[in-house]
């Protein structure tokens, strides 16, 4: 039996035990950690990612792989493993100057985090609810969009709480997280490792700081820990305590720290909106007072096809409009800020690479366009896709025209080039109304 089959068999057993014992805290998960488990964790760890504070690459680590994995296993189980600080980098958050901090662990730390992730995921997948979609196997952002569309349509829109958690990943309370974890995991090896990662610190500009809260975005284990936290703070609370007390129908759709709460009754929405800050405050989290809002998203009358009410979720603006058959339906289009951000990235790339051979530029731009269509290419969004395609074409011409002061690349001359090296036209890849992709 190879490592993949052995690990899969053990994960199925963990899942079965978790389902059979829903209220039990597991004490012996670490017994599954052996050299085969670590080999599989290494195989599942991304090899082309950025390096951590030690600058060690996956290639360098793999040169003495068996000895490295044996040493890692011994240190992890004996408690002598020391979690290194993560290297912090900042990536643009939008079109402005705001950035998002990302923590990059060392490669060995990524492997060990994958080891623990592979132990915890099958357990918590039996606990997580249907309303949760982010960072889960066999689930995607498009699944969340489809579920939101379906439930909002069934409820004729209703009242929507557009929930925004201020700096969620940076403000997770470590003590609270440990309490939540102990409800299902009391294995000393696992809890000790997680504690070391939470307290590892962050290196930026050569200095290490210790915040005492938060999980660095970029770590292998961080998405799972953040899901476990919000499962307790929001998902389980909403479905088991809030929903039964509501007068009308309600729903919750969450993808990582982005969430939409839907209500048939306005009074229900107001009641929940009032208690949300208190609920999150108990766990050290803050509901953003300006970005979190109640939206009157009720289905408009047939005569009113210009209903301005809308909300954003997962990069799309959701709004009511008439279908081709004349019925009022919920449609989606690329959110303005996401459109501008994507176009800005294209412009920066064209500027930096305008001296490359034209064929290389065309191939890369087509790759970027295909990636854009793969996410934003959903039903009712063709107009925005076409607008993006046109703007990319204009941006390409603009920066090709600036390759030399001696040559004026007019649109007529550019069209000659474009006929030979065209950009991929807009294409709707999938429908949010069904699980089938469009062809």
Coordinates of C-alpha atoms in Angstrom, one line a residue, residues 93-382:
X93 CA -5.7 44.7 -1.2
X94 CA -7.4 46.8 -3.8
X95 CA -6.8 49.6 -6.2
X96 CA -5.5 52.0 -3.5
X97 CA -2.6 51.9 -1.1
X98 CA -4.2 49.4 1.3
X99 CA -2.4 46.1 1.6
X100 CA -3.0 42.6 3.1
X101 CA -0.3 41.0 5.3
X102 CA 0.7 37.5 4.3
X103 CA 2.8 35.2 6.5
X104 CA 5.1 32.8 4.7
X105 CA 6.3 29.8 6.8
X106 CA 9.5 27.9 6.1
X107 CA 9.1 24.9 3.8
X108 CA 9.6 22.4 6.6
X109 CA 7.0 24.2 8.7
X110 CA 4.6 24.0 5.7
X111 CA 5.1 20.2 5.6
X112 CA 4.4 19.8 9.3
X113 CA 1.4 22.1 9.1
X114 CA 0.1 19.9 6.2
X115 CA 0.6 16.8 8.5
X116 CA -1.7 18.3 11.1
X117 CA -4.1 19.6 8.5
X118 CA -4.5 16.1 7.1
X119 CA -5.3 14.9 10.7
X120 CA -7.9 17.6 11.5
X121 CA -9.7 18.0 8.2
X122 CA -11.5 14.7 8.2
X123 CA -12.6 15.2 11.8
X124 CA -13.9 18.7 11.4
X125 CA -15.6 18.0 8.0
X126 CA -18.1 16.0 10.0
X127 CA -18.7 19.0 12.2
X128 CA -18.8 21.8 9.6
X129 CA -22.3 22.8 8.3
X130 CA -23.7 23.1 4.8
X131 CA -23.6 26.9 5.0
X132 CA -19.8 27.0 5.0
X133 CA -17.8 26.9 1.7
X134 CA -14.4 28.4 2.1
X135 CA -11.2 26.3 2.3
X136 CA -13.1 23.0 2.3
X137 CA -12.7 20.0 0.0
X138 CA -15.1 19.6 -2.9
X139 CA -16.4 23.2 -2.3
X140 CA -15.7 26.4 -4.1
X141 CA -16.7 30.1 -4.3
X142 CA -19.0 29.2 -7.2
X143 CA -20.8 26.7 -5.0
X144 CA -21.3 29.4 -2.4
X145 CA -22.6 31.8 -5.1
X146 CA -25.0 29.1 -6.4
X147 CA -26.3 28.4 -2.9
X148 CA -26.8 32.1 -2.3
X149 CA -28.7 32.6 -5.5
X150 CA -30.9 29.6 -4.9
X151 CA -31.9 30.5 -1.4
X152 CA -32.3 34.2 -2.1
X153 CA -34.5 33.4 -5.1
X154 CA -36.7 31.0 -3.0
X155 CA -37.0 33.7 -0.4
X156 CA -37.8 36.5 -2.9
X157 CA -34.7 38.3 -1.7
X158 CA -35.8 39.5 1.6
X159 CA -33.5 41.4 4.0
X160 CA -29.8 40.7 3.8
X161 CA -27.1 41.4 6.3
X162 CA -23.9 42.0 4.5
X163 CA -21.4 41.0 7.2
X164 CA -17.9 42.3 7.4
X165 CA -15.5 41.2 10.2
X166 CA -12.7 43.8 10.8
X167 CA -9.3 42.3 10.3
X168 CA -10.5 38.8 11.1
X169 CA -7.4 36.8 10.5
X170 CA -5.3 39.3 12.6
X171 CA -7.7 39.3 15.6
X172 CA -8.5 35.6 16.3
X173 CA -8.2 35.2 20.1
X174 CA -5.7 32.4 20.8
X175 CA -7.2 31.5 24.2
X176 CA -10.7 31.2 22.7
X177 CA -9.4 29.2 19.8
X178 CA -7.7 26.7 22.1
X179 CA -11.0 26.3 24.1
X180 CA -12.8 25.6 20.8
X181 CA -10.2 23.1 19.7
X182 CA -10.3 21.2 23.0
X183 CA -13.9 20.4 22.4
X184 CA -12.8 18.0 19.7
X185 CA -9.0 17.7 20.0
X186 CA -7.2 17.0 23.2
X187 CA -4.2 15.2 21.8
X188 CA -1.1 16.8 23.4
X189 CA 1.1 16.5 20.3
X190 CA -1.4 18.2 18.1
X191 CA -2.4 21.0 20.5
X192 CA 1.2 21.7 21.4
X193 CA 2.1 22.1 17.7
X194 CA -0.8 24.4 17.1
X195 CA 0.2 26.4 20.1
X196 CA 3.7 26.8 18.8
X197 CA 2.4 28.0 15.4
X198 CA 0.1 30.6 17.1
X199 CA 3.0 31.9 19.1
X200 CA 5.8 31.7 16.5
X201 CA 5.9 35.4 15.8
X202 CA 6.2 37.4 12.6
X203 CA 9.5 38.6 11.0
X204 CA 9.3 41.8 9.1
X205 CA 12.3 44.0 8.1
X206 CA 14.6 41.8 10.2
X207 CA 12.6 42.1 13.4
X208 CA 10.4 39.5 15.1
X209 CA 7.2 40.6 16.8
X210 CA 4.7 38.6 18.8
X211 CA 1.1 39.8 18.5
X212 CA -0.6 37.3 20.8
X213 CA -3.6 36.9 18.5
X214 CA -4.5 36.1 14.9
X215 CA -3.4 33.4 12.5
X216 CA -1.1 34.6 9.6
X217 CA -2.7 34.4 6.2
X218 CA -0.5 32.2 4.1
X219 CA 0.0 29.4 6.5
X220 CA -1.2 25.9 5.6
X221 CA -3.0 25.4 8.9
X222 CA -4.4 28.9 9.2
X223 CA -7.5 28.5 6.8
X224 CA -8.6 25.4 8.8
X225 CA -8.1 27.1 12.1
X226 CA -10.1 30.1 11.0
X227 CA -12.9 27.9 9.8
X228 CA -13.0 26.1 13.1
X229 CA -13.2 29.4 14.9
X230 CA -16.0 30.9 12.8
X231 CA -17.9 27.6 12.8
X232 CA -18.3 28.1 16.6
X233 CA -18.7 31.9 16.5
X234 CA -21.2 32.2 13.7
X235 CA -22.3 29.0 11.8
X236 CA -23.3 26.7 14.7
X237 CA -24.7 29.6 16.7
X238 CA -26.8 30.9 13.8
X239 CA -28.2 27.6 12.7
X240 CA -28.8 26.1 16.2
X241 CA -29.7 29.1 18.3
X242 CA -30.8 31.9 16.0
X243 CA -32.7 30.2 13.3
X244 CA -35.2 28.4 15.6
X245 CA -36.2 31.8 17.1
X246 CA -36.9 33.6 13.9
X247 CA -40.4 34.3 12.6
X248 CA -39.6 33.8 8.9
X249 CA -37.2 31.9 6.8
X250 CA -33.5 32.6 7.2
X251 CA -30.3 31.4 5.6
X252 CA -26.5 31.8 6.0
X253 CA -23.8 31.5 3.4
X254 CA -20.2 31.9 4.5
X255 CA -17.0 31.7 2.5
X256 CA -14.0 32.1 4.9
X257 CA -14.6 35.4 6.6
X258 CA -17.1 36.7 4.1
X259 CA -20.7 36.0 5.0
X260 CA -24.3 36.9 3.9
X261 CA -27.3 36.4 6.2
X262 CA -30.7 36.4 4.6
X263 CA -34.1 37.0 6.3
X264 CA -37.6 36.8 5.1
X265 CA -38.7 39.1 7.9
X266 CA -37.3 42.6 8.5
X267 CA -37.8 42.3 12.2
X268 CA -35.7 39.1 12.3
X269 CA -32.9 40.9 10.4
X270 CA -33.0 43.8 12.9
X271 CA -32.9 41.5 15.9
X272 CA -29.9 39.6 14.6
X273 CA -28.1 42.8 13.5
X274 CA -28.5 44.1 17.1
X275 CA -26.8 41.0 18.7
X276 CA -24.1 40.4 16.1
X277 CA -21.6 42.9 17.6
X278 CA -22.1 41.4 21.1
X279 CA -21.7 37.8 19.8
X280 CA -18.5 38.5 17.9
X281 CA -17.2 40.7 20.7
X282 CA -17.3 37.7 23.1
X283 CA -14.7 36.1 20.9
X284 CA -12.5 39.1 20.5
X285 CA -13.8 39.9 17.0
X286 CA -15.2 43.2 15.7
X287 CA -18.1 43.6 13.3
X288 CA -17.2 46.5 11.0
X289 CA -19.7 49.2 12.0
X290 CA -19.7 50.9 8.5
X291 CA -19.3 48.0 6.1
X292 CA -21.8 45.7 7.9
X293 CA -25.3 46.7 6.9
X294 CA -28.9 45.6 6.3
X295 CA -29.9 45.7 2.7
X296 CA -33.5 45.8 1.6
X297 CA -33.1 43.2 -1.1
X298 CA -36.8 42.3 -1.6
X299 CA -37.9 41.3 -5.0
X300 CA -39.1 44.5 -6.8
X301 CA -42.4 44.9 -8.6
X302 CA -42.4 44.0 -12.3
X303 CA -42.7 47.7 -13.1
X304 CA -39.7 48.6 -11.1
X305 CA -36.8 47.1 -13.1
X306 CA -34.3 49.6 -11.9
X307 CA -34.1 48.6 -8.2
X308 CA -30.9 50.2 -6.9
X309 CA -30.6 47.8 -3.9
X310 CA -27.6 45.5 -4.2
X311 CA -24.8 43.9 -2.1
X312 CA -21.4 42.5 -2.9
X313 CA -20.2 39.0 -2.2
X314 CA -17.1 37.1 -3.4
X315 CA -16.3 39.7 -6.0
X316 CA -19.8 40.0 -7.5
X317 CA -22.5 42.6 -7.2
X318 CA -25.9 41.0 -6.7
X319 CA -28.9 42.8 -7.9
X320 CA -32.5 42.4 -9.2
X321 CA -33.2 42.7 -12.9
X322 CA -35.5 41.4 -15.6
X323 CA -34.6 38.2 -17.4
X324 CA -35.0 37.7 -21.1
X325 CA -38.4 36.2 -20.4
X326 CA -39.4 39.3 -18.5
X327 CA -39.2 37.8 -15.0
X328 CA -37.5 39.5 -12.1
X329 CA -34.4 37.5 -11.2
X330 CA -31.2 38.0 -9.2
X331 CA -28.3 38.7 -11.4
X332 CA -24.6 39.2 -10.8
X333 CA -21.9 41.3 -12.3
X334 CA -18.2 41.8 -11.5
X335 CA -17.9 44.1 -8.5
X336 CA -16.5 47.5 -9.5
X337 CA -13.5 47.4 -7.2
X338 CA -12.5 43.9 -8.4
X339 CA -12.9 45.0 -12.0
X340 CA -10.6 48.0 -11.4
X341 CA -8.1 45.8 -9.4
X342 CA -7.8 43.2 -12.2
X343 CA -7.4 45.9 -14.9
X344 CA -4.7 47.7 -12.8
X345 CA -2.7 44.4 -12.6
X346 CA -3.0 44.0 -16.4
X347 CA -1.7 47.6 -16.9
X348 CA 1.2 47.1 -14.6
X349 CA 2.2 43.8 -16.3
X350 CA 1.9 45.4 -19.8
X351 CA 4.1 48.3 -18.7
X352 CA 6.8 46.1 -17.2
X353 CA 6.8 43.7 -20.1
X354 CA 6.1 45.9 -23.1
X355 CA 9.6 45.1 -24.6
X356 CA 9.0 41.3 -24.7
X357 CA 8.3 39.7 -28.1
X358 CA 4.7 40.2 -29.1
X359 CA 3.9 36.5 -29.2
X360 CA 5.1 36.1 -25.6
X361 CA 2.9 39.1 -24.5
X362 CA -0.1 37.7 -26.3
X363 CA 0.3 34.2 -24.7
X364 CA 0.6 35.7 -21.2
X365 CA -2.3 38.1 -21.7
X366 CA -4.5 35.3 -22.9
X367 CA -3.6 33.3 -19.9
X368 CA -4.6 36.1 -17.6
X369 CA -7.9 36.6 -19.6
X370 CA -8.7 32.9 -19.3
X371 CA -8.1 33.1 -15.6
X372 CA -10.4 36.1 -15.3
X373 CA -13.2 34.3 -17.4
X374 CA -12.8 31.1 -15.3
X375 CA -13.9 33.0 -12.2
X376 CA -16.1 35.8 -13.4
X377 CA -17.5 34.0 -16.5
X378 CA -20.9 33.3 -15.0
X379 CA -24.4 33.8 -16.4
X380 CA -25.6 37.5 -16.7
X381 CA -22.0 38.8 -16.5
X382 CA -21.1 38.7 -20.2

